[in-house]
Amino acid sequence: MPRFAYNKSQLNERLQKQLKDAELKFVTAGSHSFYALENGGVLDLVQTAIDVDAQVGKLNAHDIFYGPKTIRGEAISSKTGINICQEIKSIFESFNLSFGDTSFVTDQGSNMVAAFNITEEARIPCMAHRCNTTLETAWNRVDAKNSTFAVFNLTLS
C-alpha cells in the first residue's frame, strides 16, 4: 500500500501547473539554483507544511510560516563557537577524517575564532575579508574627514 494518497502524476493539469509555477517562482524570485528543488531541506519544509495542514485542516501558508526575521534569529543563535565546533566535528566524522591534519580559511568573526580555538585546528584568516575590512575602514575615515568626498558618496548611494 502506498504511503501517500497522491503523487504528481495523479494530479490534474491545473494542479500540476500550479505546483510547477510555485517551484519556478521559488527558484527565480529567491535566486536559488534549480537544484535547490532537490534539496532535502526544501522538501522537508514542504512535507512538514503538508503534515501540519493534514492535522489541522486547510491553512494559509502566510499565517503559519515564521518569516525571515524569526528564522534568521534562529540561525544566528546557532552560530556560536561551540555549535560551529560540533558541526565541524560531525562533518569530519561523516568523512572519517581526524582533527589536526586540515587547515581552514575563515573570517575573523569571534564565533569562528572561538570554534577553531576549541578544535585546535589550524585557522588561516581570509585575505579577502581582511582587505575588505581595511578598505571599508579607510573609506569611512576619508568620508568622515572630507566633506566633498562625503557629498560625492551620498550622490552615489
CSV table of N, CA and C in Angstrom, one decimal:
chain,number,residue,atom,x,y,z
A,1,MET,N,0.8,-1.2,0.0
A,1,MET,CA,0.0,0.0,0.0
A,1,MET,C,0.9,1.2,0.0
A,2,PRO,N,0.6,2.2,-0.9
A,2,PRO,CA,1.5,3.4,-0.9
A,2,PRO,C,1.3,4.2,0.3
A,3,ARG,N,2.4,4.9,0.7
A,3,ARG,CA,2.5,5.7,1.9
A,3,ARG,C,1.6,7.0,1.8
A,4,PHE,N,1.5,7.5,0.6
A,4,PHE,CA,0.8,8.7,0.3
A,4,PHE,C,-0.3,8.5,-0.6
A,5,ALA,N,-1.4,9.3,-0.5
A,5,ALA,CA,-2.6,9.2,-1.3
A,5,ALA,C,-2.3,9.6,-2.8
A,6,TYR,N,-1.5,10.5,-3.0
A,6,TYR,CA,-1.2,11.0,-4.4
A,6,TYR,C,0.2,11.2,-4.7
A,7,ASN,N,0.5,11.2,-6.0
A,7,ASN,CA,1.8,11.7,-6.5
A,7,ASN,C,1.5,12.6,-7.6
A,8,LYS,N,2.5,13.3,-8.1
A,8,LYS,CA,2.2,14.4,-9.1
A,8,LYS,C,1.6,13.9,-10.3
A,9,SER,N,1.8,12.7,-10.7
A,9,SER,CA,1.2,12.2,-12.0
A,9,SER,C,-0.3,12.0,-11.8
A,10,GLN,N,-0.8,11.9,-10.6
A,10,GLN,CA,-2.2,11.7,-10.4
A,10,GLN,C,-3.0,13.0,-10.2
A,11,LEU,N,-2.2,14.1,-10.2
A,11,LEU,CA,-2.9,15.4,-10.1
A,11,LEU,C,-3.4,15.9,-11.4
A,12,ASN,N,-4.5,16.7,-11.4
A,12,ASN,CA,-5.0,17.2,-12.7
A,12,ASN,C,-4.0,18.2,-13.2
A,13,GLU,N,-4.2,18.6,-14.5
A,13,GLU,CA,-3.2,19.5,-15.2
A,13,GLU,C,-3.2,20.9,-14.5
A,14,ARG,N,-4.3,21.4,-14.0
A,14,ARG,CA,-4.3,22.7,-13.3
A,14,ARG,C,-3.4,22.6,-12.1
A,15,LEU,N,-3.6,21.6,-11.3
A,15,LEU,CA,-2.8,21.5,-10.0
A,15,LEU,C,-1.3,21.3,-10.4
A,16,GLN,N,-1.0,20.5,-11.4
A,16,GLN,CA,0.4,20.3,-11.8
A,16,GLN,C,1.0,21.6,-12.2
A,17,LYS,N,0.3,22.4,-13.0
A,17,LYS,CA,0.8,23.7,-13.4
A,17,LYS,C,1.0,24.6,-12.2
A,18,GLN,N,0.0,24.6,-11.3
A,18,GLN,CA,0.1,25.4,-10.1
A,18,GLN,C,1.4,25.1,-9.3
A,19,LEU,N,1.7,23.8,-9.2
A,19,LEU,CA,3.0,23.4,-8.5
A,19,LEU,C,4.2,23.8,-9.2
A,20,LYS,N,4.2,23.6,-10.6
A,20,LYS,CA,5.3,24.0,-11.4
A,20,LYS,C,5.6,25.5,-11.3
A,21,ASP,N,4.5,26.3,-11.3
A,21,ASP,CA,4.6,27.7,-11.2
A,21,ASP,C,5.2,28.1,-9.9
A,22,ALA,N,4.8,27.5,-8.8
A,22,ALA,CA,5.3,27.8,-7.4
A,22,ALA,C,6.7,27.4,-7.3
A,23,GLU,N,7.1,26.3,-7.9
A,23,GLU,CA,8.6,25.9,-7.9
A,23,GLU,C,9.4,26.9,-8.7
A,24,LEU,N,8.9,27.3,-9.8
A,24,LEU,CA,9.6,28.3,-10.6
A,24,LEU,C,9.8,29.6,-9.9
A,25,LYS,N,8.7,30.0,-9.3
A,25,LYS,CA,8.8,31.3,-8.5
A,25,LYS,C,9.8,31.2,-7.4
A,26,PHE,N,9.8,30.0,-6.7
A,26,PHE,CA,10.8,29.8,-5.6
A,26,PHE,C,12.2,30.0,-6.1
A,27,VAL,N,12.5,29.4,-7.3
A,27,VAL,CA,13.8,29.4,-7.8
A,27,VAL,C,14.2,30.8,-8.3
A,28,THR,N,13.3,31.4,-9.1
A,28,THR,CA,13.7,32.7,-9.7
A,28,THR,C,13.6,33.9,-8.7
A,29,ALA,N,12.5,33.9,-8.0
A,29,ALA,CA,12.4,35.1,-7.0
A,29,ALA,C,13.4,35.0,-5.9
A,30,GLY,N,13.8,33.8,-5.5
A,30,GLY,CA,14.7,33.7,-4.4
A,30,GLY,C,16.1,33.6,-4.8
A,31,SER,N,16.4,33.7,-6.1
A,31,SER,CA,17.7,33.5,-6.7
A,31,SER,C,18.4,32.2,-6.3
A,32,HIS,N,17.5,31.1,-6.3
A,32,HIS,CA,18.0,29.8,-5.9
A,32,HIS,C,18.4,29.0,-7.1
A,33,SER,N,19.3,28.1,-7.0
A,33,SER,CA,19.6,27.1,-8.0
A,33,SER,C,18.4,26.2,-8.3
A,34,PHE,N,18.3,25.8,-9.5
A,34,PHE,CA,17.2,24.8,-9.8
A,34,PHE,C,17.4,23.5,-9.0
A,35,TYR,N,18.7,23.2,-8.6
A,35,TYR,CA,18.9,22.0,-7.8
A,35,TYR,C,18.4,22.2,-6.3
A,36,ALA,N,18.1,23.5,-6.0
A,36,ALA,CA,17.6,23.7,-4.6
A,36,ALA,C,16.2,22.9,-4.5
A,37,LEU,N,15.6,22.7,-5.6
A,37,LEU,CA,14.3,21.9,-5.5
A,37,LEU,C,14.5,20.5,-5.1
A,38,GLU,N,15.7,20.0,-5.3
A,38,GLU,CA,16.0,18.6,-4.9
A,38,GLU,C,16.5,18.5,-3.5
A,39,ASN,N,16.8,19.7,-2.9
A,39,ASN,CA,17.4,19.7,-1.6
A,39,ASN,C,16.4,19.2,-0.6
A,40,GLY,N,16.9,18.3,0.3
A,40,GLY,CA,16.0,17.7,1.3
A,40,GLY,C,15.4,18.8,2.2
A,41,GLY,N,16.1,19.9,2.5
A,41,GLY,CA,15.6,20.9,3.4
A,41,GLY,C,14.3,21.5,2.8
A,42,VAL,N,14.3,21.8,1.5
A,42,VAL,CA,13.1,22.4,0.9
A,42,VAL,C,12.0,21.4,0.9
A,43,LEU,N,12.3,20.1,0.5
A,43,LEU,CA,11.3,19.1,0.5
A,43,LEU,C,10.8,18.8,1.9
A,44,ASP,N,11.7,18.8,2.9
A,44,ASP,CA,11.2,18.6,4.3
A,44,ASP,C,10.3,19.7,4.8
A,45,LEU,N,10.6,20.9,4.4
A,45,LEU,CA,9.8,22.1,4.7
A,45,LEU,C,8.4,21.9,4.1
A,46,VAL,N,8.3,21.5,2.9
A,46,VAL,CA,7.0,21.4,2.2
A,46,VAL,C,6.3,20.2,2.9
A,47,GLN,N,7.0,19.1,3.1
A,47,GLN,CA,6.3,18.0,3.7
A,47,GLN,C,5.8,18.3,5.1
A,48,THR,N,6.5,19.1,5.9
A,48,THR,CA,6.1,19.5,7.2
A,48,THR,C,4.8,20.3,7.1
A,49,ALA,N,4.8,21.2,6.1
A,49,ALA,CA,3.6,22.1,5.9
A,49,ALA,C,2.4,21.2,5.6
A,50,ILE,N,2.6,20.2,4.7
A,50,ILE,CA,1.5,19.3,4.3
A,50,ILE,C,1.0,18.5,5.6
A,51,ASP,N,2.0,18.0,6.4
A,51,ASP,CA,1.6,17.3,7.6
A,51,ASP,C,0.8,18.1,8.6
A,52,VAL,N,1.2,19.4,8.8
A,52,VAL,CA,0.5,20.3,9.7
A,52,VAL,C,-0.9,20.5,9.1
A,53,ASP,N,-1.0,20.8,7.8
A,53,ASP,CA,-2.2,21.0,7.1
A,53,ASP,C,-3.2,19.8,7.3
A,54,ALA,N,-2.6,18.6,7.2
A,54,ALA,CA,-3.4,17.4,7.3
A,54,ALA,C,-4.0,17.2,8.7
A,55,GLN,N,-3.2,17.7,9.7
A,55,GLN,CA,-3.7,17.6,11.1
A,55,GLN,C,-4.7,18.6,11.5
A,56,VAL,N,-4.5,19.8,11.0
A,56,VAL,CA,-5.4,20.9,11.5
A,56,VAL,C,-6.4,21.4,10.5
A,57,GLY,N,-6.3,21.0,9.2
A,57,GLY,CA,-7.2,21.5,8.2
A,57,GLY,C,-6.5,22.5,7.3
A,58,LYS,N,-7.2,23.0,6.4
A,58,LYS,CA,-6.7,24.0,5.4
A,58,LYS,C,-6.1,25.2,6.1
A,59,LEU,N,-4.9,25.6,5.8
A,59,LEU,CA,-4.2,26.7,6.4
A,59,LEU,C,-3.7,27.7,5.3
A,60,ASN,N,-3.5,28.9,5.7
A,60,ASN,CA,-2.8,29.9,4.9
A,60,ASN,C,-1.3,29.9,5.2
A,61,ALA,N,-0.5,29.6,4.2
A,61,ALA,CA,1.0,29.5,4.5
A,61,ALA,C,1.5,30.7,5.1
A,62,HIS,N,1.0,31.9,4.7
A,62,HIS,CA,1.4,33.2,5.3
A,62,HIS,C,1.2,33.2,6.8
A,63,ASP,N,0.2,32.5,7.3
A,63,ASP,CA,-0.2,32.5,8.7
A,63,ASP,C,0.7,31.5,9.5
A,64,ILE,N,1.3,30.5,8.9
A,64,ILE,CA,2.0,29.5,9.7
A,64,ILE,C,3.5,29.6,9.6
A,65,PHE,N,4.0,30.2,8.5
A,65,PHE,CA,5.5,30.3,8.4
A,65,PHE,C,6.0,31.5,9.2
A,66,TYR,N,7.1,31.4,9.7
A,66,TYR,CA,7.7,32.4,10.7
A,66,TYR,C,8.3,33.6,10.0
A,67,GLY,N,8.8,33.4,8.8
A,67,GLY,CA,9.4,34.5,8.1
A,67,GLY,C,10.9,34.7,8.3
A,68,PRO,N,11.5,35.6,7.5
A,68,PRO,CA,12.9,35.7,7.6
A,68,PRO,C,13.5,36.3,8.9
A,69,LYS,N,12.8,37.2,9.5
A,69,LYS,CA,13.4,37.8,10.8
A,69,LYS,C,13.5,36.7,11.9
A,70,THR,N,12.5,36.0,12.1
A,70,THR,CA,12.5,34.9,13.1
A,70,THR,C,13.4,33.8,12.8
A,71,ILE,N,13.4,33.3,11.5
A,71,ILE,CA,14.3,32.2,11.1
A,71,ILE,C,15.7,32.7,11.1
A,72,ARG,N,16.0,33.9,10.7
A,72,ARG,CA,17.4,34.5,10.8
A,72,ARG,C,17.9,34.4,12.2
A,73,GLY,N,17.0,34.8,13.2
A,73,GLY,CA,17.4,34.8,14.6
A,73,GLY,C,17.7,33.4,15.1
A,74,GLU,N,16.9,32.4,14.6
A,74,GLU,CA,17.2,31.0,14.9
A,74,GLU,C,18.6,30.6,14.4
A,75,ALA,N,18.9,31.0,13.2
A,75,ALA,CA,20.2,30.6,12.6
A,75,ALA,C,21.3,31.3,13.3
A,76,ILE,N,21.2,32.6,13.6
A,76,ILE,CA,22.3,33.3,14.3
A,76,ILE,C,22.5,32.8,15.7
A,77,SER,N,21.5,32.4,16.4
A,77,SER,CA,21.7,31.9,17.7
A,77,SER,C,22.4,30.6,17.7
A,78,SER,N,22.3,29.9,16.5
A,78,SER,CA,23.0,28.6,16.4
A,78,SER,C,24.5,28.7,16.0
A,79,LYS,N,24.9,29.9,15.6
A,79,LYS,CA,26.2,30.1,15.1
A,79,LYS,C,27.2,30.5,16.2
A,80,THR,N,27.1,29.8,17.3
A,80,THR,CA,28.1,30.0,18.4
A,80,THR,C,29.3,29.2,18.1
A,81,GLY,N,30.4,29.6,18.8
A,81,GLY,CA,31.7,28.8,18.6
A,81,GLY,C,31.5,27.3,18.9
A,82,ILE,N,30.8,27.0,20.0
A,82,ILE,CA,30.6,25.6,20.4
A,82,ILE,C,29.7,24.9,19.3
A,83,ASN,N,28.7,25.5,18.8
A,83,ASN,CA,27.9,24.9,17.8
A,83,ASN,C,28.6,24.7,16.5
A,84,ILE,N,29.4,25.6,16.1
A,84,ILE,CA,30.2,25.5,14.9
A,84,ILE,C,31.2,24.4,15.1
A,85,CYS,N,31.9,24.3,16.3
A,85,CYS,CA,32.8,23.3,16.6
A,85,CYS,C,32.2,21.9,16.5
A,86,GLN,N,31.0,21.8,17.0
A,86,GLN,CA,30.3,20.5,17.0
A,86,GLN,C,29.9,20.1,15.5
A,87,GLU,N,29.5,21.1,14.7
A,87,GLU,CA,29.2,20.8,13.3
A,87,GLU,C,30.4,20.4,12.6
A,88,ILE,N,31.5,21.0,12.8
A,88,ILE,CA,32.8,20.7,12.2
A,88,ILE,C,33.2,19.2,12.5
A,89,LYS,N,33.0,18.9,13.8
A,89,LYS,CA,33.3,17.5,14.2
A,89,LYS,C,32.4,16.5,13.5
A,90,SER,N,31.1,16.8,13.4
A,90,SER,CA,30.2,15.9,12.8
A,90,SER,C,30.6,15.7,11.3
A,91,ILE,N,31.0,16.8,10.6
A,91,ILE,CA,31.4,16.7,9.2
A,91,ILE,C,32.6,15.9,9.1
A,92,PHE,N,33.6,16.1,10.0
A,92,PHE,CA,34.8,15.3,10.0
A,92,PHE,C,34.5,13.8,10.1
A,93,GLU,N,33.7,13.5,11.1
A,93,GLU,CA,33.3,12.1,11.4
A,93,GLU,C,32.6,11.5,10.2
A,94,SER,N,31.7,12.2,9.5
A,94,SER,CA,31.0,11.7,8.4
A,94,SER,C,31.9,11.3,7.2
A,95,PHE,N,33.1,12.0,7.1
A,95,PHE,CA,34.0,11.6,6.1
A,95,PHE,C,35.2,10.8,6.6
A,96,ASN,N,35.1,10.4,7.9
A,96,ASN,CA,36.1,9.6,8.5
A,96,ASN,C,37.5,10.3,8.5
A,97,LEU,N,37.4,11.6,8.9
A,97,LEU,CA,38.7,12.4,8.9
A,97,LEU,C,39.0,12.6,10.4
A,98,SER,N,40.3,12.9,10.7
A,98,SER,CA,40.7,13.1,12.0
A,98,SER,C,41.1,14.6,12.1
A,99,PHE,N,41.0,15.1,13.3
A,99,PHE,CA,41.4,16.5,13.6
A,99,PHE,C,43.0,16.6,13.5
A,100,GLY,N,43.4,17.8,13.2
A,100,GLY,CA,44.9,18.1,13.2
A,100,GLY,C,45.6,18.0,11.9
A,101,ASP,N,44.9,17.6,10.9
A,101,ASP,CA,45.6,17.5,9.6
A,101,ASP,C,44.9,18.3,8.5
A,102,THR,N,44.0,19.3,8.9
A,102,THR,CA,43.3,20.1,8.0
A,102,THR,C,43.4,21.6,8.4
A,103,SER,N,43.7,22.4,7.4
A,103,SER,CA,43.7,23.9,7.7
A,103,SER,C,42.4,24.5,7.1
A,104,PHE,N,41.9,25.5,7.8
A,104,PHE,CA,40.7,26.2,7.4
A,104,PHE,C,40.9,27.7,7.2
A,105,VAL,N,40.3,28.2,6.1
A,105,VAL,CA,40.3,29.7,5.9
A,105,VAL,C,39.0,30.2,6.3
A,106,THR,N,39.0,31.1,7.3
A,106,THR,CA,37.7,31.7,7.7
A,106,THR,C,37.9,33.2,7.9
A,107,ASP,N,36.8,33.9,8.2
A,107,ASP,CA,36.8,35.3,8.5
A,107,ASP,C,37.3,35.4,10.0
A,108,GLN,N,37.3,36.7,10.5
A,108,GLN,CA,37.8,36.9,11.8
A,108,GLN,C,36.6,37.0,12.8
A,109,GLY,N,35.5,36.5,12.4
A,109,GLY,CA,34.3,36.5,13.3
A,109,GLY,C,34.6,35.8,14.6
A,110,SER,N,34.2,36.4,15.7
A,110,SER,CA,34.5,35.9,17.1
A,110,SER,C,34.0,34.4,17.2
A,111,ASN,N,32.9,34.1,16.5
A,111,ASN,CA,32.4,32.7,16.6
A,111,ASN,C,33.3,31.7,15.9
A,112,MET,N,33.9,32.2,14.8
A,112,MET,CA,34.8,31.3,14.0
A,112,MET,C,36.1,31.1,14.8
A,113,VAL,N,36.6,32.2,15.3
A,113,VAL,CA,37.9,32.1,16.1
A,113,VAL,C,37.7,31.2,17.3
A,114,ALA,N,36.5,31.4,18.0
A,114,ALA,CA,36.2,30.5,19.1
A,114,ALA,C,36.1,29.1,18.7
A,115,ALA,N,35.4,28.8,17.6
A,115,ALA,CA,35.2,27.4,17.2
A,115,ALA,C,36.6,26.7,16.9
A,116,PHE,N,37.5,27.4,16.3
A,116,PHE,CA,38.8,26.8,16.0
A,116,PHE,C,39.7,26.8,17.2
A,117,ASN,N,39.5,27.7,18.2
A,117,ASN,CA,40.2,27.6,19.4
A,117,ASN,C,39.8,26.3,20.2
A,118,ILE,N,38.6,25.9,20.1
A,118,ILE,CA,38.1,24.7,20.7
A,118,ILE,C,38.7,23.5,20.0
A,119,THR,N,38.6,23.4,18.7
A,119,THR,CA,39.1,22.3,18.0
A,119,THR,C,40.6,22.2,17.9
A,120,GLU,N,41.3,23.3,18.1
A,120,GLU,CA,42.7,23.4,17.9
A,120,GLU,C,43.1,23.1,16.5
A,121,GLU,N,42.2,23.3,15.5
A,121,GLU,CA,42.6,23.1,14.1
A,121,GLU,C,43.3,24.4,13.6
A,122,ALA,N,44.0,24.3,12.6
A,122,ALA,CA,44.7,25.4,12.0
A,122,ALA,C,43.7,26.3,11.3
A,123,ARG,N,43.6,27.6,11.7
A,123,ARG,CA,42.7,28.5,11.1
A,123,ARG,C,43.5,29.6,10.5
A,124,ILE,N,43.3,29.8,9.2
A,124,ILE,CA,44.0,30.9,8.5
A,124,ILE,C,43.0,32.0,8.2
A,125,PRO,N,43.4,33.3,8.6
A,125,PRO,CA,42.5,34.4,8.3
A,125,PRO,C,42.3,34.6,6.8
A,126,CYS,N,41.1,34.9,6.3
A,126,CYS,CA,40.8,35.1,4.9
A,126,CYS,C,41.3,36.5,4.5
A,127,MET,N,42.2,36.5,3.4
A,127,MET,CA,42.7,37.7,2.9
A,127,MET,C,41.7,38.6,2.3
A,128,ALA,N,40.7,38.0,1.7
A,128,ALA,CA,39.6,38.9,1.1
A,128,ALA,C,38.8,39.6,2.1
A,129,HIS,N,38.5,38.9,3.3
A,129,HIS,CA,37.8,39.6,4.4
A,129,HIS,C,38.7,40.7,5.0
A,130,ARG,N,40.0,40.4,5.1
A,130,ARG,CA,40.9,41.4,5.7
A,130,ARG,C,41.0,42.7,4.8
A,131,CYS,N,41.1,42.4,3.5
A,131,CYS,CA,41.2,43.5,2.5
A,131,CYS,C,39.9,44.4,2.5
A,132,ASN,N,38.8,43.7,2.6
A,132,ASN,CA,37.5,44.4,2.6
A,132,ASN,C,37.4,45.3,3.8
A,133,THR,N,37.7,44.7,5.0
A,133,THR,CA,37.7,45.5,6.2
A,133,THR,C,38.6,46.7,6.2
A,134,THR,N,39.8,46.5,5.7
A,134,THR,CA,40.8,47.6,5.6
A,134,THR,C,40.3,48.7,4.7
A,135,LEU,N,39.8,48.3,3.5
A,135,LEU,CA,39.3,49.3,2.6
A,135,LEU,C,38.1,50.0,3.1
A,136,GLU,N,37.2,49.3,3.7
A,136,GLU,CA,35.9,49.9,4.2
A,136,GLU,C,36.3,50.9,5.3
A,137,THR,N,37.2,50.5,6.2
A,137,THR,CA,37.6,51.4,7.3
A,137,THR,C,38.2,52.7,6.8
A,138,ALA,N,39.1,52.5,5.8
A,138,ALA,CA,39.8,53.7,5.2
A,138,ALA,C,38.8,54.6,4.5
A,139,TRP,N,37.9,54.0,3.8
A,139,TRP,CA,36.9,54.7,3.0
A,139,TRP,C,36.0,55.5,4.0
A,140,ASN,N,35.6,54.9,5.1
A,140,ASN,CA,34.7,55.6,6.1
A,140,ASN,C,35.5,56.7,6.8
A,141,ARG,N,36.8,56.6,7.0
A,141,ARG,CA,37.5,57.6,7.6
A,141,ARG,C,37.7,58.8,6.7
A,142,VAL,N,38.0,58.6,5.4
A,142,VAL,CA,38.1,59.7,4.5
A,142,VAL,C,36.7,60.4,4.3
A,143,ASP,N,35.7,59.6,4.3
A,143,ASP,CA,34.3,60.1,4.2
A,143,ASP,C,34.0,61.0,5.4
A,144,ALA,N,34.5,60.7,6.6
A,144,ALA,CA,34.2,61.5,7.8
A,144,ALA,C,35.1,62.8,7.8
A,145,LYS,N,36.3,62.7,7.2
A,145,LYS,CA,37.2,63.9,7.3
A,145,LYS,C,37.0,64.8,6.1
A,146,ASN,N,36.5,64.4,5.0
A,146,ASN,CA,36.4,65.2,3.8
A,146,ASN,C,35.0,65.4,3.4
A,147,SER,N,34.4,66.6,3.6
A,147,SER,CA,33.0,66.8,3.3
A,147,SER,C,32.7,66.6,1.8
A,148,THR,N,33.6,67.0,0.9
A,148,THR,CA,33.4,66.8,-0.5
A,148,THR,C,33.3,65.4,-0.9
A,149,PHE,N,34.1,64.6,-0.3
A,149,PHE,CA,34.1,63.1,-0.5
A,149,PHE,C,32.8,62.5,0.0
A,150,ALA,N,32.3,63.1,1.2
A,150,ALA,CA,31.1,62.6,1.8
A,150,ALA,C,29.9,62.9,0.9
A,151,VAL,N,29.9,64.1,0.3
A,151,VAL,CA,28.8,64.5,-0.6
A,151,VAL,C,28.8,63.6,-1.8
A,152,PHE,N,30.0,63.4,-2.4
A,152,PHE,CA,30.1,62.5,-3.5
A,152,PHE,C,29.5,61.1,-3.2
A,153,ASN,N,29.8,60.6,-2.1
A,153,ASN,CA,29.3,59.3,-1.7
A,153,ASN,C,27.8,59.3,-1.5
A,154,LEU,N,27.2,60.4,-1.0
A,154,LEU,CA,25.8,60.5,-0.9
A,154,LEU,C,25.1,60.5,-2.2
A,155,THR,N,25.7,61.1,-3.2
A,155,THR,CA,25.1,61.1,-4.6
A,155,THR,C,25.2,59.8,-5.2
A,156,LEU,N,26.1,59.0,-4.8
A,156,LEU,CA,26.2,57.6,-5.4
A,156,LEU,C,25.3,56.6,-4.8
A,157,SER,N,24.9,56.9,-3.6
A,157,SER,CA,24.0,55.9,-2.9
A,157,SER,C,22.6,56.1,-3.1
